[in-house]
Structure formats: structure tokens, C-alpha cells
PDB file of C-alpha atoms and ligand atoms in Angstrom:
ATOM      1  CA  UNK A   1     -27.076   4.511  -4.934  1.00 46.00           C
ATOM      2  CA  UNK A   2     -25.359   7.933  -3.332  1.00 48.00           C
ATOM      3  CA  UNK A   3     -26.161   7.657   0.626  1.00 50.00           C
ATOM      4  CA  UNK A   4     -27.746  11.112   1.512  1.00 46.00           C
ATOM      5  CA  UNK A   5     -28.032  11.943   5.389  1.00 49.00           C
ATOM      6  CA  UNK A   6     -30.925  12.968   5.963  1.00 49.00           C
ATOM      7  CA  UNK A   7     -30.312  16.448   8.090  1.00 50.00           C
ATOM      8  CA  UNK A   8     -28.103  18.098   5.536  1.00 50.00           C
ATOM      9  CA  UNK A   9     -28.933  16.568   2.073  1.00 51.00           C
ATOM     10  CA  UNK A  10     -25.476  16.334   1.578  1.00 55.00           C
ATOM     11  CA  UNK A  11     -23.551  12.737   0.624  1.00 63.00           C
ATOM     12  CA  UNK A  12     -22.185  10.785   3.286  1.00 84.00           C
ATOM     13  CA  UNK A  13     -18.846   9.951   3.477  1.00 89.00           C
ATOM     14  CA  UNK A  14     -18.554   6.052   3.133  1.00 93.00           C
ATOM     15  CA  UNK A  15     -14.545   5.431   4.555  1.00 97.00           C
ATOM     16  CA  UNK A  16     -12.642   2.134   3.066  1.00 98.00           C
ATOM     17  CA  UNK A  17     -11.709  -0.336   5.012  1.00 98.00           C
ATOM     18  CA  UNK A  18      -8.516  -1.248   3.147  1.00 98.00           C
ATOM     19  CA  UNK A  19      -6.840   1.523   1.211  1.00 98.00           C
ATOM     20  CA  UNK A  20      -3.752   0.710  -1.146  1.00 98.00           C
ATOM     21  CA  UNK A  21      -1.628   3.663  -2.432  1.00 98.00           C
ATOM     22  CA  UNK A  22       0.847   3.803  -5.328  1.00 98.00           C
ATOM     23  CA  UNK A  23       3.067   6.104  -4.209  1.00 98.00           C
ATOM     24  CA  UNK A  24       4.030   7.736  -7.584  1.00 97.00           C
ATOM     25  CA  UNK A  25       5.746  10.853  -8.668  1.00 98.00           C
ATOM     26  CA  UNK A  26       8.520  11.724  -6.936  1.00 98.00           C
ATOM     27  CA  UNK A  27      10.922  11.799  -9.742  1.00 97.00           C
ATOM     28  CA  UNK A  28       8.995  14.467 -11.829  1.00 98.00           C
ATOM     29  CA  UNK A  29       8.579  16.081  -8.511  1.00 98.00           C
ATOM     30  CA  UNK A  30      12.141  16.570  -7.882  1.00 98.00           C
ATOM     31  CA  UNK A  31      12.757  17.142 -12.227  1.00 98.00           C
ATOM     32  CA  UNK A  32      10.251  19.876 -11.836  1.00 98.00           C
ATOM     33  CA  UNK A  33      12.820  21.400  -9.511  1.00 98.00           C
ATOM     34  CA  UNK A  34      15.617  20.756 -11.143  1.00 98.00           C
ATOM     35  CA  UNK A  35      16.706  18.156  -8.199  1.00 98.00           C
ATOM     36  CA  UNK A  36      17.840  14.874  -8.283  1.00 96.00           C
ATOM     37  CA  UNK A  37      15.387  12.029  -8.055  1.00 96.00           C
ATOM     38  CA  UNK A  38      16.618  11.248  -4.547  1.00 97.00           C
ATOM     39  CA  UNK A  39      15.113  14.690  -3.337  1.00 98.00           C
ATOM     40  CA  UNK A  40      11.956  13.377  -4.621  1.00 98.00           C
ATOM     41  CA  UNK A  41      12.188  10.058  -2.896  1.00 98.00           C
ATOM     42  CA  UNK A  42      13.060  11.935   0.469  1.00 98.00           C
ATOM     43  CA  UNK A  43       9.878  14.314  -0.093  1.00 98.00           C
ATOM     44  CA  UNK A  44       7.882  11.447  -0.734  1.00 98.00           C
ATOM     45  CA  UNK A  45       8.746   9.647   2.229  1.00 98.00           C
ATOM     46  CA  UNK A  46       7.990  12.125   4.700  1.00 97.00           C
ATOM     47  CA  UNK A  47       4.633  12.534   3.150  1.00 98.00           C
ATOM     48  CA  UNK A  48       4.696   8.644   3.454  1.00 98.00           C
ATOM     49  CA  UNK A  49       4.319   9.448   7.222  1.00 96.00           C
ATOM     50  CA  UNK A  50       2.019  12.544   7.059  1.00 97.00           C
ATOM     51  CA  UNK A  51      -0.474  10.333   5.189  1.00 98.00           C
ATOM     52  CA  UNK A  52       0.654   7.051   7.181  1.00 97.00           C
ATOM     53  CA  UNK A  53      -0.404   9.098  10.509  1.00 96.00           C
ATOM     54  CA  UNK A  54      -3.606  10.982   8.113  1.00 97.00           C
ATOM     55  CA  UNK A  55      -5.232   7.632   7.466  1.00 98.00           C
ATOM     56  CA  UNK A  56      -4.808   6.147  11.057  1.00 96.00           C
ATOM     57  CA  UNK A  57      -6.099   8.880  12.979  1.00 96.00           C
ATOM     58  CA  UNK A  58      -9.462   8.623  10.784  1.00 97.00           C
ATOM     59  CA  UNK A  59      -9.985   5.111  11.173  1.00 97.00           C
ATOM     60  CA  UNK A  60      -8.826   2.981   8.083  1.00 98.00           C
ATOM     61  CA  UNK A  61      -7.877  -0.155   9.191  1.00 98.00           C
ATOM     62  CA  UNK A  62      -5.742  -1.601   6.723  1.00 98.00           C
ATOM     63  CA  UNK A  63      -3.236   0.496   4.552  1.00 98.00           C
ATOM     64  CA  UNK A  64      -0.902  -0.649   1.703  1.00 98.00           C
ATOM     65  CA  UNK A  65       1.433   1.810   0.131  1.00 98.00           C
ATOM     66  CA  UNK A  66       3.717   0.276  -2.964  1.00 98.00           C
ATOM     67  CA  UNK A  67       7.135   1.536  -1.803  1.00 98.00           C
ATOM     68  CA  UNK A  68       9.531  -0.406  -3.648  1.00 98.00           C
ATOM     69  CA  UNK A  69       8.271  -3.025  -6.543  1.00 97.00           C
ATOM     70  CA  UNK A  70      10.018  -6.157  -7.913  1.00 97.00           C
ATOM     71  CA  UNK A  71      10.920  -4.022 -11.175  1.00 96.00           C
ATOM     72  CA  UNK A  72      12.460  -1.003  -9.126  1.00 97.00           C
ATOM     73  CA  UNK A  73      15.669  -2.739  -8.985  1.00 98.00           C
ATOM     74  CA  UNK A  74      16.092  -1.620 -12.590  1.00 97.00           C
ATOM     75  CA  UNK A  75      16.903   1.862 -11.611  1.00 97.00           C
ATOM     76  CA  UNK A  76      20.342   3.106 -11.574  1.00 96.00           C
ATOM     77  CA  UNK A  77      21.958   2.088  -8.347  1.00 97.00           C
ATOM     78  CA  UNK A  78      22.267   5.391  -6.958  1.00 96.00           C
ATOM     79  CA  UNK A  79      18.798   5.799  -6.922  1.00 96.00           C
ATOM     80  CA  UNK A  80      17.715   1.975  -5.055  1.00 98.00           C
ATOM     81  CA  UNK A  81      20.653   3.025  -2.646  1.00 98.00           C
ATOM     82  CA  UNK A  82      18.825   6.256  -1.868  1.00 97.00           C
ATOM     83  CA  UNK A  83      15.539   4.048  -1.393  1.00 98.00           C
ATOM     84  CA  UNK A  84      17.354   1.872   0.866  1.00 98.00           C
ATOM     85  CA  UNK A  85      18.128   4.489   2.906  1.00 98.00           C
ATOM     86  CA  UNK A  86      15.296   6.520   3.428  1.00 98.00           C
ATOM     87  CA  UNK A  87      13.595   2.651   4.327  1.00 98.00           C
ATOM     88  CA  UNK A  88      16.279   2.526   7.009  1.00 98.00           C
ATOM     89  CA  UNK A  89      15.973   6.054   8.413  1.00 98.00           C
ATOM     90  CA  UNK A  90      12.189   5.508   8.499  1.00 96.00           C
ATOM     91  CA  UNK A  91      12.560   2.202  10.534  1.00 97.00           C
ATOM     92  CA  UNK A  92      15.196   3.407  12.800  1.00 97.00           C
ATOM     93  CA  UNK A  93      12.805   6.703  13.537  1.00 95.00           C
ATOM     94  CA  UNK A  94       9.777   3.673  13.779  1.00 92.00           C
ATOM     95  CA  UNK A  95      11.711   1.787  16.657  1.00 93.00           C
ATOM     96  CA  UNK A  96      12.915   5.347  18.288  1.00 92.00           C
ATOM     97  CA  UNK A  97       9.804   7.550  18.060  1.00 87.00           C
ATOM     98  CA  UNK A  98       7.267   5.628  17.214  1.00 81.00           C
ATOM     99  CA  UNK A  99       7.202   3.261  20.427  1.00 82.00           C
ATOM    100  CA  UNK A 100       3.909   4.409  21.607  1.00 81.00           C
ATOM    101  CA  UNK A 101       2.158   4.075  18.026  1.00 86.00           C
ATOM    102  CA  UNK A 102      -0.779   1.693  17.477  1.00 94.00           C
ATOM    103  CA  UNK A 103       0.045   1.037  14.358  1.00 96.00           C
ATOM    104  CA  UNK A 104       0.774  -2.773  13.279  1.00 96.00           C
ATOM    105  CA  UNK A 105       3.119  -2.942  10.435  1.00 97.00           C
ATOM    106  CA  UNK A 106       3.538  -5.504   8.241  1.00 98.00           C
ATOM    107  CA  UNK A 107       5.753  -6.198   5.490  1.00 98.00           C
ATOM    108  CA  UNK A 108       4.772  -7.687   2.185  1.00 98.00           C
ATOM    109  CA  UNK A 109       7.285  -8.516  -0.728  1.00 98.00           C
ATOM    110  CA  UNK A 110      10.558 -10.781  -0.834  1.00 98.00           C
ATOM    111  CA  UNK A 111      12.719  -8.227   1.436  1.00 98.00           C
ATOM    112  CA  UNK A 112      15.082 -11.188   1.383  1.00 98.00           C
ATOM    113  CA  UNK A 113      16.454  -9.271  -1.186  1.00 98.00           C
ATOM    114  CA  UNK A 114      17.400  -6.377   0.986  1.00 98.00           C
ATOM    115  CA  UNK A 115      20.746  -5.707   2.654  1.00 98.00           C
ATOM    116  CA  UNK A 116      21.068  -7.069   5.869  1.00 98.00           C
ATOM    117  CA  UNK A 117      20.773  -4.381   7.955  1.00 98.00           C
ATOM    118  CA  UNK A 118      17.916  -3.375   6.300  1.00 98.00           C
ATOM    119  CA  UNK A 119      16.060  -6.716   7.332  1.00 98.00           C
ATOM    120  CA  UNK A 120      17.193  -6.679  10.743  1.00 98.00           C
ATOM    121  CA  UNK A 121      15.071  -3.330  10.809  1.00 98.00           C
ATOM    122  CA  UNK A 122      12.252  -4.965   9.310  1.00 98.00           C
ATOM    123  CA  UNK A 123      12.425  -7.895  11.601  1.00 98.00           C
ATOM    124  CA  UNK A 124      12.324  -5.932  14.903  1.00 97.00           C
ATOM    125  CA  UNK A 125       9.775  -3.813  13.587  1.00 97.00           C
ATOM    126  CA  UNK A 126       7.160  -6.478  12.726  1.00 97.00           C
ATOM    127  CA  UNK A 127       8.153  -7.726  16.152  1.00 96.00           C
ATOM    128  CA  UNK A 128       7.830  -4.139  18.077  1.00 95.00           C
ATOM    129  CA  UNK A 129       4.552  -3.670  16.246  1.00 95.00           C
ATOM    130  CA  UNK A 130       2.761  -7.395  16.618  1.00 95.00           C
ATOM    131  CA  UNK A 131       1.055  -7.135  18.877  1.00 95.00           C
ATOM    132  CA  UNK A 132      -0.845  -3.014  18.428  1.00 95.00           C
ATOM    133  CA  UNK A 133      -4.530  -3.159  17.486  1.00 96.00           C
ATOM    134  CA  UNK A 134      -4.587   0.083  15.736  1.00 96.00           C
ATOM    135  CA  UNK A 135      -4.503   0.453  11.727  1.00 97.00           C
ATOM    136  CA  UNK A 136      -2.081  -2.491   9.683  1.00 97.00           C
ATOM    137  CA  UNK A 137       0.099  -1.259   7.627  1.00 97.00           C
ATOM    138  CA  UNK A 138       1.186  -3.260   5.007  1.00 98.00           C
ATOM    139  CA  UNK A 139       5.018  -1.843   3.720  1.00 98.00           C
ATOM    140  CA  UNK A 140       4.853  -3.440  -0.265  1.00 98.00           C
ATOM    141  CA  UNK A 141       8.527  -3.490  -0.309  1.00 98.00           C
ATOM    142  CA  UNK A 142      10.454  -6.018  -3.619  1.00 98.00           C
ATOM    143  CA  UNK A 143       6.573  -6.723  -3.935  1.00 98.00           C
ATOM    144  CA  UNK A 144       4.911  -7.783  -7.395  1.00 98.00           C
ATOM    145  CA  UNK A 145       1.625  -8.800  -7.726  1.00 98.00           C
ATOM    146  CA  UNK A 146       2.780 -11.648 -10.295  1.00 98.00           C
ATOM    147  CA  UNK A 147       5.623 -13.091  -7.569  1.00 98.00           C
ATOM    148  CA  UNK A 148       2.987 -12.590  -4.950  1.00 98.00           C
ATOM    149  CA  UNK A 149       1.200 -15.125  -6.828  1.00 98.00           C
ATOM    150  CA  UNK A 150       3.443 -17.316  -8.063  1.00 98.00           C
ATOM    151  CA  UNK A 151       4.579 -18.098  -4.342  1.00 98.00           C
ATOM    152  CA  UNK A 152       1.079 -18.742  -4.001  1.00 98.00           C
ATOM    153  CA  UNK A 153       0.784 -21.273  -6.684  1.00 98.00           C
ATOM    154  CA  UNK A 154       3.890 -23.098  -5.643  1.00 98.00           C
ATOM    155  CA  UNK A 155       2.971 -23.014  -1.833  1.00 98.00           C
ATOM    156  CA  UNK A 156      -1.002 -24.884  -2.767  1.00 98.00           C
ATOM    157  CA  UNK A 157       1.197 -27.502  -5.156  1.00 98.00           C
ATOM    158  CA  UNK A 158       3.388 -28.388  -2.592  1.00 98.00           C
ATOM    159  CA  UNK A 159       0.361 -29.476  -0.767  1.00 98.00           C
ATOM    160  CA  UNK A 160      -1.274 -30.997  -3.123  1.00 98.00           C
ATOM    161  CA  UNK A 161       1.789 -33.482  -4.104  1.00 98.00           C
ATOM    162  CA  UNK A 162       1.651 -33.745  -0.016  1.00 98.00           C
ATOM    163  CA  UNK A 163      -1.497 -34.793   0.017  1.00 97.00           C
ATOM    164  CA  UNK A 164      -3.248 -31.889   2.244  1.00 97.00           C
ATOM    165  CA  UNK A 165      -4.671 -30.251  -0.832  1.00 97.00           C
ATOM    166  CA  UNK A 166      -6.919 -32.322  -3.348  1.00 97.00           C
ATOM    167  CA  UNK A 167      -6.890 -30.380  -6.254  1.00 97.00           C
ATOM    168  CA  UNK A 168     -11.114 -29.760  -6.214  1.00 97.00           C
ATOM    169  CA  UNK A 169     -10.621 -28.277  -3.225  1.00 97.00           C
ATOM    170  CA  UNK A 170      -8.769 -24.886  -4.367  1.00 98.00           C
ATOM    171  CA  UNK A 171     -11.026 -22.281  -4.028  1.00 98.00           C
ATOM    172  CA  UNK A 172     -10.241 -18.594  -4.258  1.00 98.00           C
ATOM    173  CA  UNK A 173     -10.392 -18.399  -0.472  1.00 98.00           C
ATOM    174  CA  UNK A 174      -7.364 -20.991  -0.866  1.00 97.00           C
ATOM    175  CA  UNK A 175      -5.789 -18.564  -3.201  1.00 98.00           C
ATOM    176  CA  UNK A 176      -6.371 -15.787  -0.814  1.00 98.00           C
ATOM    177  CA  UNK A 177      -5.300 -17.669   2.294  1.00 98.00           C
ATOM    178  CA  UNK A 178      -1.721 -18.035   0.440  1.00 98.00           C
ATOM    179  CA  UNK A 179      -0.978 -14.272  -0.588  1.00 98.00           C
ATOM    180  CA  UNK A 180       0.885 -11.811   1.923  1.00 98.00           C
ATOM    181  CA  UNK A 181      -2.073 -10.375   2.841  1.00 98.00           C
ATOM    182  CA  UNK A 182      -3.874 -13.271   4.180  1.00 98.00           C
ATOM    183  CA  UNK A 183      -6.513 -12.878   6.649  1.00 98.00           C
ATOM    184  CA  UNK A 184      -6.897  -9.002   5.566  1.00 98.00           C
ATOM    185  CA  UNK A 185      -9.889  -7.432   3.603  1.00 98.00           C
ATOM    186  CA  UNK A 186      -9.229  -6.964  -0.443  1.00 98.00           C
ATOM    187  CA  UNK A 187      -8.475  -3.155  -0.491  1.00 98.00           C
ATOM    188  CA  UNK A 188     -11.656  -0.972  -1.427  1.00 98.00           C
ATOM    189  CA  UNK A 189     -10.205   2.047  -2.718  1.00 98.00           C
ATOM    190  CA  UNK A 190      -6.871   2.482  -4.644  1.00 98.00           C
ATOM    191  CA  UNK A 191      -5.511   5.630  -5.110  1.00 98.00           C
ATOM    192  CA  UNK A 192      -2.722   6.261  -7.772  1.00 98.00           C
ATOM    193  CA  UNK A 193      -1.185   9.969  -7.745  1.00 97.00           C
ATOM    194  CA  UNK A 194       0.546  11.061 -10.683  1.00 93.00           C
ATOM    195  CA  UNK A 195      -2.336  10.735 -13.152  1.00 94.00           C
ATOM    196  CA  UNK A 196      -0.548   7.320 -14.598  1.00 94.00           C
ATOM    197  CA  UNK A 197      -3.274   5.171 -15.417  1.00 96.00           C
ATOM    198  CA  UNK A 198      -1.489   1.663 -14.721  1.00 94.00           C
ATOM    199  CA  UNK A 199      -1.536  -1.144 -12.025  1.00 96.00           C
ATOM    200  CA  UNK A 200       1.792  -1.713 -12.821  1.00 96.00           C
ATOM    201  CA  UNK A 201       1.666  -5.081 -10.880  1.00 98.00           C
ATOM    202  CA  UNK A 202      -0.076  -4.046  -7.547  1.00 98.00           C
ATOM    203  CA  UNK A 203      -2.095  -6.112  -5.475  1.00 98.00           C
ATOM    204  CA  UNK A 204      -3.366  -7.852  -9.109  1.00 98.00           C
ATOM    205  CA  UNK A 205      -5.318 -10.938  -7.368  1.00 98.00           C
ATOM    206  CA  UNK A 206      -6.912  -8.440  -4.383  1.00 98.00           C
ATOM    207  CA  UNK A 207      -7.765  -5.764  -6.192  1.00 98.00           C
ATOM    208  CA  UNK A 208     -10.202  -7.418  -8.573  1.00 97.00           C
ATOM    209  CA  UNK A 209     -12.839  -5.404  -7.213  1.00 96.00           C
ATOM    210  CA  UNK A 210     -11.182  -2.251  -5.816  1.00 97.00           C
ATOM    211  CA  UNK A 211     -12.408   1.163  -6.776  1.00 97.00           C
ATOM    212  CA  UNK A 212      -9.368   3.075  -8.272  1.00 97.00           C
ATOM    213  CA  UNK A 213      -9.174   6.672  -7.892  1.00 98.00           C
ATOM    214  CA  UNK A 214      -6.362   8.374 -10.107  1.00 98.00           C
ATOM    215  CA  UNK A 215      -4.911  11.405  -9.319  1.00 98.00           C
ATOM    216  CA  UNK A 216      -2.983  14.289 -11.581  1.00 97.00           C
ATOM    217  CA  UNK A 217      -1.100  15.169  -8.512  1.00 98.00           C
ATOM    218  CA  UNK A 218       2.658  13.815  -7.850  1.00 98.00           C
ATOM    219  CA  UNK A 219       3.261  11.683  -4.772  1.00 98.00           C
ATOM    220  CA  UNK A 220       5.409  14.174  -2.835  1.00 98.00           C
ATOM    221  CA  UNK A 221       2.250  17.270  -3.056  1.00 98.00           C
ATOM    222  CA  UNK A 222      -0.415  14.258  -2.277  1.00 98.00           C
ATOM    223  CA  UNK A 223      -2.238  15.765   0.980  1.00 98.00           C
ATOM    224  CA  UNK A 224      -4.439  15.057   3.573  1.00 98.00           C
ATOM    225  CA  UNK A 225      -7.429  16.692   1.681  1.00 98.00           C
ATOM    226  CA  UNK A 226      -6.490  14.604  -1.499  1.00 98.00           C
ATOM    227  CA  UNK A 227      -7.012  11.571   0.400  1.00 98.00           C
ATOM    228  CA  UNK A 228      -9.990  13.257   1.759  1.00 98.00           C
ATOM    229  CA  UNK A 229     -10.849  13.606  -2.041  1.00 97.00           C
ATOM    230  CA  UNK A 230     -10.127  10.411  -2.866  1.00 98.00           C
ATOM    231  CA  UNK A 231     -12.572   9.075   0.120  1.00 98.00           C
ATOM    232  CA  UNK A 232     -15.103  11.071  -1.565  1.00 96.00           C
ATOM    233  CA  UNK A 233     -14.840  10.522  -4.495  1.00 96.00           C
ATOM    234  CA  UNK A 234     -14.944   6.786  -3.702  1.00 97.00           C
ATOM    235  CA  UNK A 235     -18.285   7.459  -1.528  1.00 96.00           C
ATOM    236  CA  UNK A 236     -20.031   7.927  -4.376  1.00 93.00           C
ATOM    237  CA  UNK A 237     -18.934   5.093  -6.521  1.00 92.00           C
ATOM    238  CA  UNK A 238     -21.586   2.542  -6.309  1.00 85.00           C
ATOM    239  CA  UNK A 239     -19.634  -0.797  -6.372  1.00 80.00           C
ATOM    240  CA  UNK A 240     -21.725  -4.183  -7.695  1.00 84.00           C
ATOM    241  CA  UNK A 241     -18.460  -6.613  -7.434  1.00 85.00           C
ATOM    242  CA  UNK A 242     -20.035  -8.040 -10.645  1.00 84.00           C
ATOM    243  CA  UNK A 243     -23.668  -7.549 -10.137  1.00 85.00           C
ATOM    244  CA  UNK A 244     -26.567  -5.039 -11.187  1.00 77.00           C
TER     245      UNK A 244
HETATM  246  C1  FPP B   1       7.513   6.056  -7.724  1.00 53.45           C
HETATM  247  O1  FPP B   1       7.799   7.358  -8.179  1.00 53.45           O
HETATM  248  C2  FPP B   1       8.010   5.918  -6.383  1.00 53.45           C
HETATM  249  C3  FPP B   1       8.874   4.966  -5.994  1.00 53.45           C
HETATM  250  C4  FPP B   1       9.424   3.932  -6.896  1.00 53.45           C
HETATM  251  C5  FPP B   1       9.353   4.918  -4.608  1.00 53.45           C
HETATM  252  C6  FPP B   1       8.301   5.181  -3.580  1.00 53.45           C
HETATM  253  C7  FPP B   1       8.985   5.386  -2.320  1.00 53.45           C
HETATM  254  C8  FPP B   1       8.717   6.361  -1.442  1.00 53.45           C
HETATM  255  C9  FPP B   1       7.593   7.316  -1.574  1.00 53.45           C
HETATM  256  C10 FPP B   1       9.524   6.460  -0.224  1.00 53.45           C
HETATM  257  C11 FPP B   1       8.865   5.571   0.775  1.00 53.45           C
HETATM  258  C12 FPP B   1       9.589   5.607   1.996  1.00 53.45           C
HETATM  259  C13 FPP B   1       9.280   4.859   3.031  1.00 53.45           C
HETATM  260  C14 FPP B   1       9.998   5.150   4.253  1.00 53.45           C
HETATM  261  C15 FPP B   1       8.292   3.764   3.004  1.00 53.45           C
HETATM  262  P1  FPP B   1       8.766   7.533  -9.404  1.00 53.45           P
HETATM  263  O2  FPP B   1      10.151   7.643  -8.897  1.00 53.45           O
HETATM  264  O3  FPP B   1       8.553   6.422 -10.371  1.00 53.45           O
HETATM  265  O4  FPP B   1       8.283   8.898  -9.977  1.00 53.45           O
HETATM  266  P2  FPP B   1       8.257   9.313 -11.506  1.00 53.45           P
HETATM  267  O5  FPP B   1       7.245   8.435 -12.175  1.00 53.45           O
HETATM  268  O6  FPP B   1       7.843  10.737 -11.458  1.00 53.45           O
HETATM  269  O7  FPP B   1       9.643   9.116 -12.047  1.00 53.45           O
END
């Protein structure tokens, strides 16, 4: 069913609650320009915060953008060094700049795994942040969808051999409750830019009824009015989670 207001015949704009965003891109970005891959990252993280700021200031109230993924650690260590970086300069700005923001963010992902200067950043952020009631945003960051769920399994058997879990009482709600992003709405639109049509291990258990909008546009070019397009696009998808 397309929603029509009835003034100007035109489609309305339906807005997500929960948008998730693989970033993707930014090393044919910087190829294209015969950069290194770095460049790319460093383009795509200030358009991190153009579209970061874009999607608050119209009202979504849940965000997840895949910045780093469990299988990123593969890339040549110049490259995850660069990452690292630009994760630390965007922090440091966060805690500086960004004091007056409403913005709640979260992290999701074993950032464990992260220097530890790097998680000291993360730490004080979550804390700084905790308590705004503006947009979450959720930072995937050493995040798989397949880990994410494998913690989840081995959380609900530990309380099952405890005895505060009988086994015919997992649910998916149970499921749910035990992912990073418990307590938060599945996303409702997912937009990929780059025009790769993969999941590549995002948000596998709460996207099993997200719309997914791909894009043949690389992460670092990905603007305001693409998202807008994306929003659109997504208004007009009519979603049945299963049904008719
Ligand atoms: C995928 O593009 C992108 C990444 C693996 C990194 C995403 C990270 C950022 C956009 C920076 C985020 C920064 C902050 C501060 C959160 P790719 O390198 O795989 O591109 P390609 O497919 O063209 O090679």
C-alpha cells in the first residue's frame, strides 16, 4: 500500500525508526584517485559525521553504521592502524566538541580487541553520552553478526546449566534480549553504498525483516539526499514481515 497525502497526491515519506548503514567504498574511492586507501577511510569518516548529524537532526532514533567488522583485521596493518586512528580522532573530537550533543552512543562489537587507548575513549564516551535522550548511535566496531550471536548462545546456556533458563522457555525475545542491541527496535531500513549486494555478517539475527536499500554510490560521495533517497525509496516498500 503507497501512503498518499491527501493535499498533494504525492507519497508520504514514512522515516525508519532504526537505520543500519554499511559504510562501504572508501577504498575504490580513494583507487579512483589514485590515493591510498587511508584517504578513503579519512573521507569516509567525516561523512560518517555529516550523515551521523543528517540522520539526528531528522528524527531517526536509532542508527547503526558497520565501522570496523570482525574480518577487517585481515587487512594489511597499515590500513587497521589508519582505522584506529581516525576512531580515536573521532572520539577525542566527540568528548571535545561534541559536549552539548544529544546523541547517545553506544558501542557494539568485542572492542576488547582494541588498543588501550582506544577503549579508554570508548569508555568515557558511552559514559559522557548515557545519559542524552536524543538519537542512539550504535558504533559496530570488531562486530560480526555470527560472534554477536554466538555470545548470545553461550550467555542463555550458562543459564540454563544455572538453572534460570529452562530450555522451553527460549524464545526469540530471549535471543533478542542477549544481542548488543538489546532493548532497541530491529533496524527497518538498511542501506549499503557501493552497489555490493552482501550482508557480509551485519546485524544477521535483527535484520530478518529489514528493508535493504543498495546503493551504486561509494561510502565517501554518500549524501544527505542519498539518505533522503534511501528514506524514499524505503517509503514505498510495503513490508508484510512474512504475511500477505
Ligand atoms: C569499507 O570500505 C569500509 C570500512 C571497512 C571502514 C569503514 C570506516 C569508516 C567509514 C570510518 C569510520 C570512522 C569513524 C570515526 C566511525 P572498503 O574499504 O571495504 O571499500 P572498498 O570495498 O572500496 O575497498
Amino acid at each position: 500500500m503507497r501512503l498518499f497525502s491527501k493535499k498533494r497526491q504525492q507519497p508520504q515519506r514514512v522515516l525508519p525508526r532504526h537505520i543500519g548503514i554499511i559504510m562501504d567504498g572508501n577504498g575504490r574511492w580513494a583507487q579512483k584517485r589514485g590515493l591510498p586507501r587511508s584517504a578513503g577511510h579519512t573521507a569516509g569518516a567525516a561523512n560518517f559525521k555529516t550523515i551521523t548529524r543528517y540522520c539526528s537532526a531528522i528524527g531517526i532514533e536509532y542508527l547503526t553504521v558497520y565501522a570496523f567488522s570482525t574480518e577487517n583485521w585481515k587487512r594489511p596493518k597499515d590500513e587497521v592502524g589508519a582505522l584506529i586512528v581516525l576512531f580515536k580522532q573521532y572520539l577525542e573530537e566527540a568528548l571535545r566538541d561534541f559536549l552539548d550533543d544529544d546523541i547517545k552512543v553506544r558501542f557494539i562489537g568485542d572492542t576488547t580487541a582494541f588498543p588501550e587507548e582506544l577503549q579508554t575513549l570508548i569508555a568515557e564516551t558511552v559514559e559522557v553520552s548515557k545519559n542524552r535522550t536524543g538519537m542512539v548511535l550504535n558504533l559496530a566496531m570488531n562486530y560480526g553478526g555470527r560472534a554477536e550471536i554466538v555470545g548470545a548462545v553461550r550467555q542463555i546456556s550458562q543459564d540454563t546449566k544455572d538453572g534460570k533458563l529452562a530450555p522451553e522457555e527460549i524464545t526469540e525475545e530471549t535471543i533478542s534480549a542477549a544481542l548488543s542491541t538489546a532493548g532497541q527496535p530491529d533496524p527497518d531500513l538498511i542501506i549499503r553504498p557501493s552497489g555490493e549486494h552482501r550482508i557480509s555478517n551485519f546485524l544477521l539475527w535483527q535484520s530478518a525483516y529489514s528493508e535493504y536499500v543498495i546503493m551504486d554510490i561509494l561510502w565517501p560521495d554518500f549524501k544527505p539526499r542519498d539518505l533522503e533517497a534511501a528514506i524514499d525509496e524505503y517509503s514505498h516498500r510495503k513490508r508484510r514481515f512474512g504475511g500477505v
